[in-house]
mmCIF file of C-alpha atoms in Angstrom:
data_model
loop_
_atom_site.group_PDB
_atom_site.id
_atom_site.type_symbol
_atom_site.label_atom_id
_atom_site.label_comp_id
_atom_site.label_asym_id
_atom_site.label_seq_id
_atom_site.Cartn_x
_atom_site.Cartn_y
_atom_site.Cartn_z
ATOM 1 C CA MET A 2 61.626 105.333 161.403
ATOM 2 C CA ASP A 3 63.718 102.431 162.718
ATOM 3 C CA ALA A 4 64.986 99.920 160.197
ATOM 4 C CA ALA A 5 63.513 96.435 160.165
ATOM 5 C CA PHE A 6 65.799 93.426 160.364
ATOM 6 C CA GLU A 7 65.621 90.252 158.333
ATOM 7 C CA VAL A 8 67.991 87.385 159.111
ATOM 8 C CA LEU A 9 69.034 85.592 155.948
ATOM 9 C CA SER A 10 69.963 81.940 155.952
ATOM 10 C CA GLU A 11 72.990 80.971 153.889
ATOM 11 C CA ALA A 12 70.685 79.502 151.234
ATOM 12 C CA GLU A 13 68.550 82.636 151.055
ATOM 13 C CA LEU A 14 71.617 84.875 150.976
ATOM 14 C CA GLU A 15 72.948 82.868 148.044
ATOM 15 C CA ARG A 16 69.597 83.115 146.234
ATOM 16 C CA VAL A 17 69.299 86.864 146.766
ATOM 17 C CA THR A 18 72.845 87.690 145.723
ATOM 18 C CA SER A 19 72.901 85.299 142.763
ATOM 19 C CA THR A 20 69.592 86.716 141.462
ATOM 20 C CA TYR A 21 69.611 90.432 142.243
ATOM 21 C CA ALA A 22 73.318 91.295 142.271
ATOM 22 C CA PRO A 23 73.715 90.385 138.561
ATOM 23 C CA LEU A 24 70.617 92.489 137.808
ATOM 24 C CA ALA A 25 72.220 95.434 139.607
ATOM 25 C CA GLN A 26 75.435 94.910 137.635
ATOM 26 C CA ALA A 27 73.483 94.889 134.369
ATOM 27 C CA VAL A 28 71.921 98.231 135.354
ATOM 28 C CA ARG A 29 75.391 99.603 136.227
ATOM 29 C CA ASP A 30 76.510 98.647 132.728
ATOM 30 C CA LEU A 31 73.389 100.325 131.341
ATOM 31 C CA ILE A 32 74.119 103.511 133.286
ATOM 32 C CA ASP A 33 77.667 103.599 131.939
ATOM 33 C CA ALA A 34 76.455 102.981 128.378
ATOM 34 C CA THR A 35 73.756 105.662 128.747
ATOM 35 C CA ILE A 36 76.348 108.254 129.791
ATOM 36 C CA GLN A 37 78.823 107.417 127.046
ATOM 37 C CA THR A 38 76.626 106.493 124.077
ATOM 38 C CA GLN A 39 76.480 108.521 120.878
ATOM 39 C CA ALA A 40 73.750 106.363 119.348
ATOM 40 C CA ASP A 41 71.397 107.956 116.835
ATOM 41 C CA ASP A 42 67.915 109.198 117.709
ATOM 42 C CA GLU A 43 66.105 106.078 116.483
ATOM 43 C CA LEU A 44 68.219 103.682 118.527
ATOM 44 C CA VAL A 45 67.882 105.865 121.625
ATOM 45 C CA LEU A 46 64.092 105.895 121.271
ATOM 46 C CA GLN A 47 64.056 102.102 120.873
ATOM 47 C CA ALA A 48 66.275 101.629 123.916
ATOM 48 C CA ARG A 49 64.134 103.996 125.972
ATOM 49 C CA ALA A 50 60.985 102.043 125.128
ATOM 50 C CA VAL A 51 62.599 98.738 126.131
ATOM 51 C CA ILE A 52 63.968 100.192 129.384
ATOM 52 C CA GLU A 53 60.602 101.708 130.329
ATOM 53 C CA ALA A 54 58.884 98.376 129.663
ATOM 54 C CA VAL A 55 61.369 96.478 131.829
ATOM 55 C CA THR A 56 61.019 99.062 134.595
ATOM 56 C CA GLN A 57 57.255 98.698 134.551
ATOM 57 C CA SER A 58 57.481 94.899 134.680
ATOM 58 C CA LEU A 59 59.788 95.021 137.715
ATOM 59 C CA ARG A 60 57.520 97.494 139.501
ATOM 60 C CA SER A 61 54.533 95.217 138.948
ATOM 61 C CA GLN A 62 56.132 92.608 141.215
ATOM 62 C CA PRO A 63 56.473 92.673 145.033
ATOM 63 C CA ILE A 64 58.861 95.376 146.237
ATOM 64 C CA ARG A 65 61.243 95.016 149.181
ATOM 65 C CA ARG A 66 60.201 97.155 152.151
ATOM 66 C CA SER A 67 62.169 100.393 152.462
ATOM 67 C CA GLY A 68 64.393 100.527 155.508
ATOM 68 C CA VAL A 69 64.960 96.762 155.636
ATOM 69 C CA VAL A 70 68.484 95.689 156.567
ATOM 70 C CA SER A 71 69.220 92.075 155.752
ATOM 71 C CA TYR A 72 71.696 90.165 157.916
ATOM 72 C CA ARG A 73 73.976 87.286 157.149
ATOM 73 C CA LYS A 74 73.537 84.168 159.223
ATOM 74 C CA ASP A 75 76.650 85.019 161.288
ATOM 75 C CA GLY A 76 75.144 88.354 162.344
ATOM 76 C CA ARG A 77 77.217 90.626 160.125
ATOM 77 C CA PRO A 78 74.879 93.143 158.471
ATOM 78 C CA LEU A 79 74.424 93.021 154.711
ATOM 79 C CA PRO A 80 72.542 96.183 153.643
ATOM 80 C CA LEU A 81 71.512 95.191 150.131
ATOM 81 C CA GLY A 82 70.728 98.764 149.063
ATOM 82 C CA ASN A 83 73.703 100.558 150.642
ATOM 83 C CA ALA A 84 74.920 103.436 148.438
ATOM 84 C CA ALA A 85 78.569 102.354 148.713
ATOM 85 C CA THR A 86 78.479 98.577 149.158
ATOM 86 C CA GLY A 87 74.956 97.372 148.333
ATOM 87 C CA PRO A 88 75.216 94.399 145.964
ATOM 88 C CA CYS A 89 71.634 95.030 144.828
ATOM 89 C CA ASN A 90 72.062 98.806 144.391
ATOM 90 C CA PRO A 91 73.082 99.772 140.827
ATOM 91 C CA ILE A 92 74.460 103.149 141.923
ATOM 92 C CA ALA A 93 76.876 101.464 144.355
ATOM 93 C CA PRO A 94 80.292 100.751 142.717
ATOM 94 C CA PRO A 95 80.013 98.384 144.733
ATOM 95 C CA VAL A 96 82.787 98.643 147.302
ATOM 96 C CA ILE A 97 83.612 95.170 148.654
ATOM 97 C CA VAL A 98 85.262 95.551 152.055
ATOM 98 C CA HIS A 99 87.983 93.212 153.355
ATOM 99 C CA HIS A 100 88.996 93.157 157.021
ATOM 100 C CA ASP A 101 92.453 92.486 158.438
ATOM 101 C CA GLY A 102 91.691 90.909 161.797
ATOM 102 C CA ALA A 103 95.379 90.462 162.576
ATOM 103 C CA ALA A 104 96.055 94.200 162.620
ATOM 104 C CA GLY A 105 94.070 94.799 165.807
ATOM 105 C CA ASP A 106 93.031 98.302 164.737
ATOM 106 C CA GLY A 107 89.941 97.474 162.701
ATOM 107 C CA ARG A 108 91.946 97.907 159.512
ATOM 108 C CA CYS A 109 90.007 97.279 156.327
ATOM 109 C CA TRP A 110 90.498 97.881 152.619
ATOM 110 C CA SER A 111 88.785 97.678 149.272
ATOM 111 C CA GLU A 112 89.826 97.722 145.636
ATOM 112 C CA PHE A 113 87.140 98.866 143.219
ATOM 113 C CA VAL A 114 86.546 100.646 139.922
ATOM 114 C CA LEU A 115 84.781 103.990 139.512
ATOM 115 C CA GLY A 116 83.616 104.686 135.967
ATOM 116 C CA ALA A 117 81.724 107.399 134.133
ATOM 117 C CA ALA A 118 78.782 107.425 136.568
ATOM 118 C CA TYR A 119 81.049 108.815 139.308
ATOM 119 C CA GLU A 120 82.737 111.582 137.321
ATOM 120 C CA GLY A 121 83.122 115.126 138.638
ATOM 121 C CA PRO A 122 85.782 117.099 136.746
ATOM 122 C CA PRO A 123 86.506 115.494 133.354
ATOM 123 C CA GLY A 124 88.303 112.200 133.855
ATOM 124 C CA LEU A 125 88.239 112.509 137.656
ATOM 125 C CA VAL A 126 86.049 111.139 140.438
ATOM 126 C CA HIS A 127 83.548 113.553 141.992
ATOM 127 C CA GLY A 128 84.850 114.694 145.379
ATOM 128 C CA GLY A 129 81.557 113.794 147.036
ATOM 129 C CA VAL A 130 81.906 110.209 145.844
ATOM 130 C CA CYS A 131 85.385 110.037 147.367
ATOM 131 C CA ALA A 132 83.921 111.307 150.638
ATOM 132 C CA LEU A 133 81.158 108.682 150.468
ATOM 133 C CA VAL A 134 83.640 105.835 150.054
ATOM 134 C CA LEU A 135 85.900 107.135 152.826
ATOM 135 C CA ASP A 136 82.978 107.660 155.203
ATOM 136 C CA HIS A 137 81.933 104.066 154.671
ATOM 137 C CA LEU A 138 85.403 102.551 155.043
ATOM 138 C CA LEU A 139 86.185 104.611 158.143
ATOM 139 C CA GLY A 140 82.844 103.513 159.566
ATOM 140 C CA GLU A 141 83.636 99.863 158.797
ATOM 141 C CA ALA A 142 86.931 100.207 160.659
ATOM 142 C CA ALA A 143 85.437 102.045 163.643
ATOM 143 C CA SER A 144 82.572 99.572 164.017
ATOM 144 C CA GLN A 145 84.769 96.509 163.465
ATOM 145 C CA GLY A 146 83.009 95.433 160.328
ATOM 146 C CA LEU A 147 79.614 96.952 161.217
ATOM 147 C CA THR A 148 79.356 94.621 164.214
ATOM 148 C CA LYS A 149 79.235 97.496 166.730
ATOM 149 C CA PRO A 150 76.831 100.470 166.607
ATOM 150 C CA LEU A 151 78.965 103.530 165.868
ATOM 151 C CA PHE A 152 77.836 106.361 163.631
ATOM 152 C CA THR A 153 79.656 109.223 161.936
ATOM 153 C CA GLY A 154 79.979 112.260 164.181
ATOM 154 C CA THR A 155 82.350 114.290 162.036
ATOM 155 C CA ILE A 156 84.530 113.517 159.046
ATOM 156 C CA THR A 157 87.248 115.712 157.569
ATOM 157 C CA VAL A 158 88.368 115.052 154.007
ATOM 158 C CA LYS A 159 91.600 116.432 152.532
ATOM 159 C CA TYR A 160 91.934 116.340 148.753
ATOM 160 C CA LEU A 161 95.597 116.114 147.763
ATOM 161 C CA ARG A 162 94.916 115.983 144.017
ATOM 162 C CA GLY A 163 92.312 114.724 141.586
ATOM 163 C CA THR A 164 91.361 111.057 141.807
ATOM 164 C CA SER A 165 91.452 109.392 138.398
ATOM 165 C CA LEU A 166 88.480 107.381 137.213
ATOM 166 C CA GLY A 167 89.282 103.683 137.032
ATOM 167 C CA PRO A 168 90.828 101.213 139.502
ATOM 168 C CA LEU A 169 91.216 102.589 143.043
ATOM 169 C CA ARG A 170 92.070 101.402 146.538
ATOM 170 C CA CYS A 171 90.762 102.632 149.869
ATOM 171 C CA GLU A 172 92.155 101.766 153.297
ATOM 172 C CA ALA A 173 90.957 102.701 156.792
ATOM 173 C CA TRP A 174 91.878 101.962 160.393
ATOM 174 C CA VAL A 175 91.182 103.081 163.963
ATOM 175 C CA ASP A 176 93.781 105.485 165.324
ATOM 176 C CA ARG A 177 92.467 105.483 168.922
ATOM 177 C CA THR A 178 89.335 105.231 171.043
ATOM 178 C CA GLU A 179 88.135 107.498 173.832
ATOM 179 C CA GLY A 180 85.057 106.338 175.731
ATOM 180 C CA VAL A 181 82.140 106.168 173.305
ATOM 181 C CA LYS A 182 84.198 107.640 170.457
ATOM 182 C CA ALA A 183 86.431 105.964 167.881
ATOM 183 C CA PHE A 184 88.862 108.044 165.841
ATOM 184 C CA ALA A 185 89.467 106.580 162.389
ATOM 185 C CA GLN A 186 91.724 107.502 159.491
ATOM 186 C CA GLY A 187 91.976 106.430 155.885
ATOM 187 C CA PHE A 188 92.832 107.275 152.305
ATOM 188 C CA ILE A 189 92.043 106.609 148.663
ATOM 189 C CA SER A 190 94.826 105.941 146.176
ATOM 190 C CA ASP A 191 95.090 105.453 142.437
ATOM 191 C CA ALA A 192 97.980 104.093 140.369
ATOM 192 C CA ALA A 193 100.081 107.176 141.132
ATOM 193 C CA GLY A 194 99.566 107.166 144.911
ATOM 194 C CA ILE A 195 97.319 108.701 147.565
ATOM 195 C CA THR A 196 94.770 111.233 146.304
ATOM 196 C CA VAL A 197 92.454 111.793 149.288
ATOM 197 C CA GLN A 198 92.901 111.462 153.039
ATOM 198 C CA ALA A 199 90.252 111.498 155.749
ATOM 199 C CA GLU A 200 89.839 111.342 159.492
ATOM 200 C CA GLY A 201 86.587 110.937 161.345
ATOM 201 C CA VAL A 202 85.014 110.610 164.761
ATOM 202 C CA PHE A 203 82.498 107.796 165.170
ATOM 203 C CA ILE A 204 80.200 107.800 168.177
ATOM 204 C CA LYS A 205 78.242 105.080 169.935
ATOM 205 C CA PRO A 206 74.589 106.207 170.087
ATOM 206 C CA ALA A 207 72.924 106.747 173.457
ATOM 207 C CA TRP A 208 70.665 103.705 173.071
ATOM 208 C CA ALA A 209 73.706 101.409 172.740
ATOM 209 C CA ARG A 210 75.466 102.614 175.884
ATOM 210 C CA GLU A 211 75.162 100.922 179.242
ATOM 211 C CA ASP A 212 74.865 104.372 180.768
ATOM 212 C CA PRO A 213 72.795 106.584 178.399
ATOM 213 C CA GLY A 214 74.172 109.667 180.116
ATOM 214 C CA SER A 215 77.808 108.758 179.399
#
């Protein structure tokens, strides 16, 4: 099913992000507390009852259509529920992407924090979460900030060592382009240096090409 598109005015974008992004952050905090708590049985039962009541109250209200991609006024897509960057998605860190237009290679970067919800081995980020972040940043670079339709064809991830939970940085850039393909590279680093590297091929879909057979 194709995604629907909703163009947000600046005022509506401000309303949505100022209302729902803090709600998502509160749920992120709740997730972290749920993982780490050692509260007694009575307190857990009380918390569960409150959470279930809040969940029911939210579900009783209108729900955003699945598959809707909201757009900023300037045309840059803002997928509110994106698993890596969605400001209204509590499972997203979220990763806030910055673009370096002066570099000329689509270079982008993000600094973010991954806590207990993203743990794999004790004290380390799950490798699949690292791959998720790299896939998104490489895609941002290849598509020049999601302004061009390019989708992941292949991505190769090389784990140099464990990635510590906590503050991290991810960078990505386009190495070269060949026809409908963009070849991107990137890495994740923690305080001690690079932990994961990746390279990927991003392909323009047939419907976005002038010549569908190319």
